[in-house]
Amino acid sequence: MKKYIAVLLTVTLICSFGLTGCGTNSASNSKEATAENPMVLTLAHGLSESHTVHIAMLQFAEEVKQKTNGRIIIKIFPNGQLGSETENLEQLQAGVIAMTKVSAPGLATYNDAYNTFGLPYIFSNIDEFYKIMDSDKMQDFFLSSEDDGFVTLTYFTSGSRSFYTKDKPIRKPEDLKGIKIRVQDMKSQTDMLTALGGTPVAMSYGDIYTSLSTGIIDGTENNETALTTGKHGEICKVYSVDEHAMIPDVMVMSSKVWNNIEPDDQKIILQCAKDATQSHKVMWDKAIDEAVAQAKDMGVEFIYDVDKEAFRSATAGLVTEYRNKYTGVAALLDRIDEIRKGE
């Protein structure tokens, strides 16, 4: 009942803006769309308007409008205006919104292959991550999920995730023993921390600061920007650069909407999405450099002499377990290996 009410409220809000499916001033497909009666698509996400991903999506929307001569308009609702990430995905599946941005493993509910992106040490370094994610074979995978209700238009890097605590360096898996670490509410993350010997505590990002302050958790894991934007560096003074995961954000579109867009317009949208990804890389690198500098000013110590091979070895069994359990994970891991080898 609560979910129904939430969807109803979202429909009401969207309709008040005269967007796709509700207003009379919106074409239902791109073939019929004109500058006077455009196809208007909603894109909802939970990030702030200052976030690099939101800025990249603004570029995407502007470029789509320009290259389609105003026939396709993308209206962006940031800051969780239309609900949480999970709710946005449900709305997309229900046809209430056209697009959203989610953390890639969040799509595993609809396509188990996306569990892969939440697993540890799938990518060796950022250069390999970009090589694989920018490849044609990965693009083919992104567009292969129409039967699951969505297609992925592009990804946005969210950097490497590492452990950080109030005062204890994490140089090897044994250092996590008895430590309560916040993880994202996804099975791959809780399984990873359990495999490393720590105690996983799943909670929303917004609860981390208070939980660190009150001792509910001893630390967490994230990229460097969380130290500053989330003010976690005020409490956590040791950031151990183990880089255990590179979990991308992805921008997805409803299959129903995608199939109402003409092939030539689909190509335009994909190119604009790719352009936004490339622009975001530059913005992200700058954001990381600024975050590290600011965190050091806050008194955060960065630990680089981390035994990454020990972490990789300790979690190798988890990757094998997911490969054996999920056919989609096995297929995507094989695809990643092919891209890595240049096959």
PDB file of N, CA and C in Angstrom, residues 148-198:
ATOM      1  N   ASP A 148      14.584  -7.132 -19.563  1.00  0.00           N
ATOM      2  CA  ASP A 148      14.550  -6.915 -18.113  1.00  0.00           C
ATOM      3  C   ASP A 148      13.931  -5.576 -17.751  1.00  0.00           C
ATOM      4  N   GLY A 149      13.497  -4.832 -18.780  1.00  0.00           N
ATOM      5  CA  GLY A 149      12.781  -3.582 -18.517  1.00  0.00           C
ATOM      6  C   GLY A 149      13.613  -2.326 -18.594  1.00  0.00           C
ATOM      7  N   PHE A 150      14.902  -2.468 -18.914  1.00  0.00           N
ATOM      8  CA  PHE A 150      15.756  -1.282 -18.978  1.00  0.00           C
ATOM      9  C   PHE A 150      16.919  -1.528 -19.934  1.00  0.00           C
ATOM     10  N   VAL A 151      17.531  -0.426 -20.379  1.00  0.00           N
ATOM     11  CA  VAL A 151      18.819  -0.478 -21.073  1.00  0.00           C
ATOM     12  C   VAL A 151      19.725   0.535 -20.383  1.00  0.00           C
ATOM     13  N   THR A 152      21.012   0.225 -20.353  1.00  0.00           N
ATOM     14  CA  THR A 152      21.992   1.138 -19.759  1.00  0.00           C
ATOM     15  C   THR A 152      22.603   1.987 -20.862  1.00  0.00           C
ATOM     16  N   LEU A 153      22.509   3.298 -20.708  1.00  0.00           N
ATOM     17  CA  LEU A 153      23.010   4.213 -21.733  1.00  0.00           C
ATOM     18  C   LEU A 153      24.506   4.480 -21.571  1.00  0.00           C
ATOM     19  N   THR A 154      24.943   4.592 -20.322  1.00  0.00           N
ATOM     20  CA  THR A 154      26.358   4.832 -20.071  1.00  0.00           C
ATOM     21  C   THR A 154      26.644   4.620 -18.594  1.00  0.00           C
ATOM     22  N   TYR A 155      27.910   4.795 -18.231  1.00  0.00           N
ATOM     23  CA  TYR A 155      28.323   4.686 -16.831  1.00  0.00           C
ATOM     24  C   TYR A 155      29.044   5.967 -16.433  1.00  0.00           C
ATOM     25  N   PHE A 156      29.142   6.177 -15.142  1.00  0.00           N
ATOM     26  CA  PHE A 156      29.948   7.280 -14.603  1.00  0.00           C
ATOM     27  C   PHE A 156      30.834   6.704 -13.495  1.00  0.00           C
ATOM     28  N   THR A 157      32.116   6.967 -13.591  1.00  0.00           N
ATOM     29  CA  THR A 157      33.009   6.464 -12.561  1.00  0.00           C
ATOM     30  C   THR A 157      32.672   7.063 -11.201  1.00  0.00           C
ATOM     31  N   SER A 158      32.811   6.249 -10.171  1.00  0.00           N
ATOM     32  CA  SER A 158      32.720   6.778  -8.808  1.00  0.00           C
ATOM     33  C   SER A 158      33.990   6.426  -8.046  1.00  0.00           C
ATOM     34  N   GLY A 159      35.061   6.224  -8.810  1.00  0.00           N
ATOM     35  CA  GLY A 159      36.369   6.019  -8.219  1.00  0.00           C
ATOM     36  C   GLY A 159      36.550   4.666  -7.574  1.00  0.00           C
ATOM     37  N   SER A 160      37.624   4.549  -6.825  1.00  0.00           N
ATOM     38  CA  SER A 160      37.937   3.320  -6.102  1.00  0.00           C
ATOM     39  C   SER A 160      37.464   3.462  -4.658  1.00  0.00           C
ATOM     40  N   ARG A 161      36.939   2.387  -4.122  1.00  0.00           N
ATOM     41  CA  ARG A 161      36.464   2.383  -2.742  1.00  0.00           C
ATOM     42  C   ARG A 161      37.530   1.773  -1.833  1.00  0.00           C
ATOM     43  N   SER A 162      37.791   2.407  -0.706  1.00  0.00           N
ATOM     44  CA  SER A 162      38.769   1.938   0.262  1.00  0.00           C
ATOM     45  C   SER A 162      38.201   2.079   1.668  1.00  0.00           C
ATOM     46  N   PHE A 163      38.829   1.400   2.618  1.00  0.00           N
ATOM     47  CA  PHE A 163      38.395   1.447   4.012  1.00  0.00           C
ATOM     48  C   PHE A 163      38.966   2.665   4.728  1.00  0.00           C
ATOM     49  N   TYR A 164      38.159   3.274   5.577  1.00  0.00           N
ATOM     50  CA  TYR A 164      38.684   4.316   6.454  1.00  0.00           C
ATOM     51  C   TYR A 164      38.018   4.228   7.816  1.00  0.00           C
ATOM     52  N   THR A 165      38.819   4.478   8.854  1.00  0.00           N
ATOM     53  CA  THR A 165      38.376   4.323  10.234  1.00  0.00           C
ATOM     54  C   THR A 165      38.746   5.557  11.055  1.00  0.00           C
ATOM     55  N   LYS A 166      38.327   5.540  12.297  1.00  0.00           N
ATOM     56  CA  LYS A 166      38.616   6.670  13.177  1.00  0.00           C
ATOM     57  C   LYS A 166      40.117   6.803  13.424  1.00  0.00           C
ATOM     58  N   ASP A 167      40.784   5.656  13.690  1.00  0.00           N
ATOM     59  CA  ASP A 167      42.206   5.764  14.043  1.00  0.00           C
ATOM     60  C   ASP A 167      43.048   4.543  13.702  1.00  0.00           C
ATOM     61  N   LYS A 168      42.466   3.507  13.097  1.00  0.00           N
ATOM     62  CA  LYS A 168      43.204   2.272  12.853  1.00  0.00           C
ATOM     63  C   LYS A 168      43.496   2.070  11.371  1.00  0.00           C
ATOM     64  N   PRO A 169      44.769   1.952  10.979  1.00  0.00           N
ATOM     65  CA  PRO A 169      45.099   1.631   9.588  1.00  0.00           C
ATOM     66  C   PRO A 169      44.646   0.211   9.241  1.00  0.00           C
ATOM     67  N   ILE A 170      44.183   0.029   8.019  1.00  0.00           N
ATOM     68  CA  ILE A 170      43.782  -1.297   7.531  1.00  0.00           C
ATOM     69  C   ILE A 170      44.752  -1.672   6.412  1.00  0.00           C
ATOM     70  N   ARG A 171      45.813  -2.353   6.797  1.00  0.00           N
ATOM     71  CA  ARG A 171      46.857  -2.710   5.826  1.00  0.00           C
ATOM     72  C   ARG A 171      46.701  -4.126   5.286  1.00  0.00           C
ATOM     73  N   LYS A 172      46.017  -4.984   6.036  1.00  0.00           N
ATOM     74  CA  LYS A 172      45.810  -6.370   5.638  1.00  0.00           C
ATOM     75  C   LYS A 172      44.446  -6.814   6.153  1.00  0.00           C
ATOM     76  N   PRO A 173      43.871  -7.882   5.598  1.00  0.00           N
ATOM     77  CA  PRO A 173      42.529  -8.306   6.013  1.00  0.00           C
ATOM     78  C   PRO A 173      42.394  -8.523   7.509  1.00  0.00           C
ATOM     79  N   GLU A 174      43.445  -9.037   8.152  1.00  0.00           N
ATOM     80  CA  GLU A 174      43.380  -9.300   9.591  1.00  0.00           C
ATOM     81  C   GLU A 174      43.076  -8.047  10.407  1.00  0.00           C
ATOM     82  N   ASP A 175      43.405  -6.882   9.864  1.00  0.00           N
ATOM     83  CA  ASP A 175      43.164  -5.624  10.583  1.00  0.00           C
ATOM     84  C   ASP A 175      41.679  -5.299  10.714  1.00  0.00           C
ATOM     85  N   LEU A 176      40.842  -5.988   9.924  1.00  0.00           N
ATOM     86  CA  LEU A 176      39.405  -5.744   9.973  1.00  0.00           C
ATOM     87  C   LEU A 176      38.695  -6.594  11.026  1.00  0.00           C
ATOM     88  N   LYS A 177      39.401  -7.550  11.610  1.00  0.00           N
ATOM     89  CA  LYS A 177      38.789  -8.452  12.583  1.00  0.00           C
ATOM     90  C   LYS A 177      38.241  -7.665  13.770  1.00  0.00           C
ATOM     91  N   GLY A 178      36.965  -7.894  14.046  1.00  0.00           N
ATOM     92  CA  GLY A 178      36.322  -7.219  15.171  1.00  0.00           C
ATOM     93  C   GLY A 178      35.923  -5.781  14.907  1.00  0.00           C
ATOM     94  N   ILE A 179      36.121  -5.314  13.685  1.00  0.00           N
ATOM     95  CA  ILE A 179      35.810  -3.924  13.324  1.00  0.00           C
ATOM     96  C   ILE A 179      34.440  -3.854  12.645  1.00  0.00           C
ATOM     97  N   LYS A 180      33.600  -2.945  13.106  1.00  0.00           N
ATOM     98  CA  LYS A 180      32.278  -2.748  12.508  1.00  0.00           C
ATOM     99  C   LYS A 180      32.393  -1.708  11.395  1.00  0.00           C
ATOM    100  N   ILE A 181      32.145  -2.161  10.161  1.00  0.00           N
ATOM    101  CA  ILE A 181      32.308  -1.303   8.992  1.00  0.00           C
ATOM    102  C   ILE A 181      30.977  -1.147   8.266  1.00  0.00           C
ATOM    103  N   ARG A 182      30.616   0.096   8.016  1.00  0.00           N
ATOM    104  CA  ARG A 182      29.413   0.334   7.224  1.00  0.00           C
ATOM    105  C   ARG A 182      29.658  -0.048   5.783  1.00  0.00           C
ATOM    106  N   VAL A 183      28.692  -0.753   5.190  1.00  0.00           N
ATOM    107  CA  VAL A 183      28.731  -1.086   3.770  1.00  0.00           C
ATOM    108  C   VAL A 183      27.393  -0.706   3.152  1.00  0.00           C
ATOM    109  N   GLN A 184      27.367  -0.643   1.850  1.00  0.00           N
ATOM    110  CA  GLN A 184      26.112  -0.393   1.148  1.00  0.00           C
ATOM    111  C   GLN A 184      25.185  -1.590   1.353  1.00  0.00           C
ATOM    112  N   ASP A 185      23.903  -1.326   1.263  1.00  0.00           N
ATOM    113  CA  ASP A 185      22.924  -2.389   1.485  1.00  0.00           C
ATOM    114  C   ASP A 185      22.788  -3.244   0.228  1.00  0.00           C
ATOM    115  N   MET A 186      23.844  -3.997  -0.052  1.00  0.00           N
ATOM    116  CA  MET A 186      23.836  -4.924  -1.179  1.00  0.00           C
ATOM    117  C   MET A 186      24.614  -6.172  -0.770  1.00  0.00           C
ATOM    118  N   LYS A 187      24.124  -7.313  -1.186  1.00  0.00           N
ATOM    119  CA  LYS A 187      24.667  -8.585  -0.721  1.00  0.00           C
ATOM    120  C   LYS A 187      26.153  -8.731  -1.023  1.00  0.00           C
ATOM    121  N   SER A 188      26.589  -8.279  -2.180  1.00  0.00           N
ATOM    122  CA  SER A 188      27.999  -8.427  -2.544  1.00  0.00           C
ATOM    123  C   SER A 188      28.906  -7.694  -1.566  1.00  0.00           C
ATOM    124  N   GLN A 189      28.429  -6.561  -1.027  1.00  0.00           N
ATOM    125  CA  GLN A 189      29.233  -5.785  -0.093  1.00  0.00           C
ATOM    126  C   GLN A 189      29.293  -6.437   1.292  1.00  0.00           C
ATOM    127  N   THR A 190      28.161  -6.909   1.783  1.00  0.00           N
ATOM    128  CA  THR A 190      28.169  -7.592   3.076  1.00  0.00           C
ATOM    129  C   THR A 190      28.960  -8.892   2.999  1.00  0.00           C
ATOM    130  N   ASP A 191      28.825  -9.603   1.878  1.00  0.00           N
ATOM    131  CA  ASP A 191      29.587 -10.839   1.691  1.00  0.00           C
ATOM    132  C   ASP A 191      31.087 -10.554   1.643  1.00  0.00           C
ATOM    133  N   MET A 192      31.465  -9.459   0.988  1.00  0.00           N
ATOM    134  CA  MET A 192      32.878  -9.105   0.880  1.00  0.00           C
ATOM    135  C   MET A 192      33.487  -8.862   2.258  1.00  0.00           C
ATOM    136  N   LEU A 193      32.811  -8.056   3.068  1.00  0.00           N
ATOM    137  CA  LEU A 193      33.373  -7.723   4.373  1.00  0.00           C
ATOM    138  C   LEU A 193      33.436  -8.950   5.280  1.00  0.00           C
ATOM    139  N   THR A 194      32.432  -9.810   5.178  1.00  0.00           N
ATOM    140  CA  THR A 194      32.451 -11.050   5.943  1.00  0.00           C
ATOM    141  C   THR A 194      33.640 -11.917   5.544  1.00  0.00           C
ATOM    142  N   ALA A 195      33.909 -11.982   4.231  1.00  0.00           N
ATOM    143  CA  ALA A 195      35.042 -12.759   3.734  1.00  0.00           C
ATOM    144  C   ALA A 195      36.366 -12.198   4.247  1.00  0.00           C
ATOM    145  N   LEU A 196      36.401 -10.896   4.492  1.00  0.00           N
ATOM    146  CA  LEU A 196      37.626 -10.251   4.967  1.00  0.00           C
ATOM    147  C   LEU A 196      37.763 -10.295   6.492  1.00  0.00           C
ATOM    148  N   GLY A 197      36.730 -10.824   7.160  1.00  0.00           N
ATOM    149  CA  GLY A 197      36.821 -10.975   8.608  1.00  0.00           C
ATOM    150  C   GLY A 197      36.250  -9.833   9.416  1.00  0.00           C
ATOM    151  N   GLY A 198      35.700  -8.826   8.754  1.00  0.00           N
ATOM    152  CA  GLY A 198      35.104  -7.710   9.465  1.00  0.00           C
ATOM    153  C   GLY A 198      33.634  -7.945   9.751  1.00  0.00           C
TER     154      GLY A 198
END
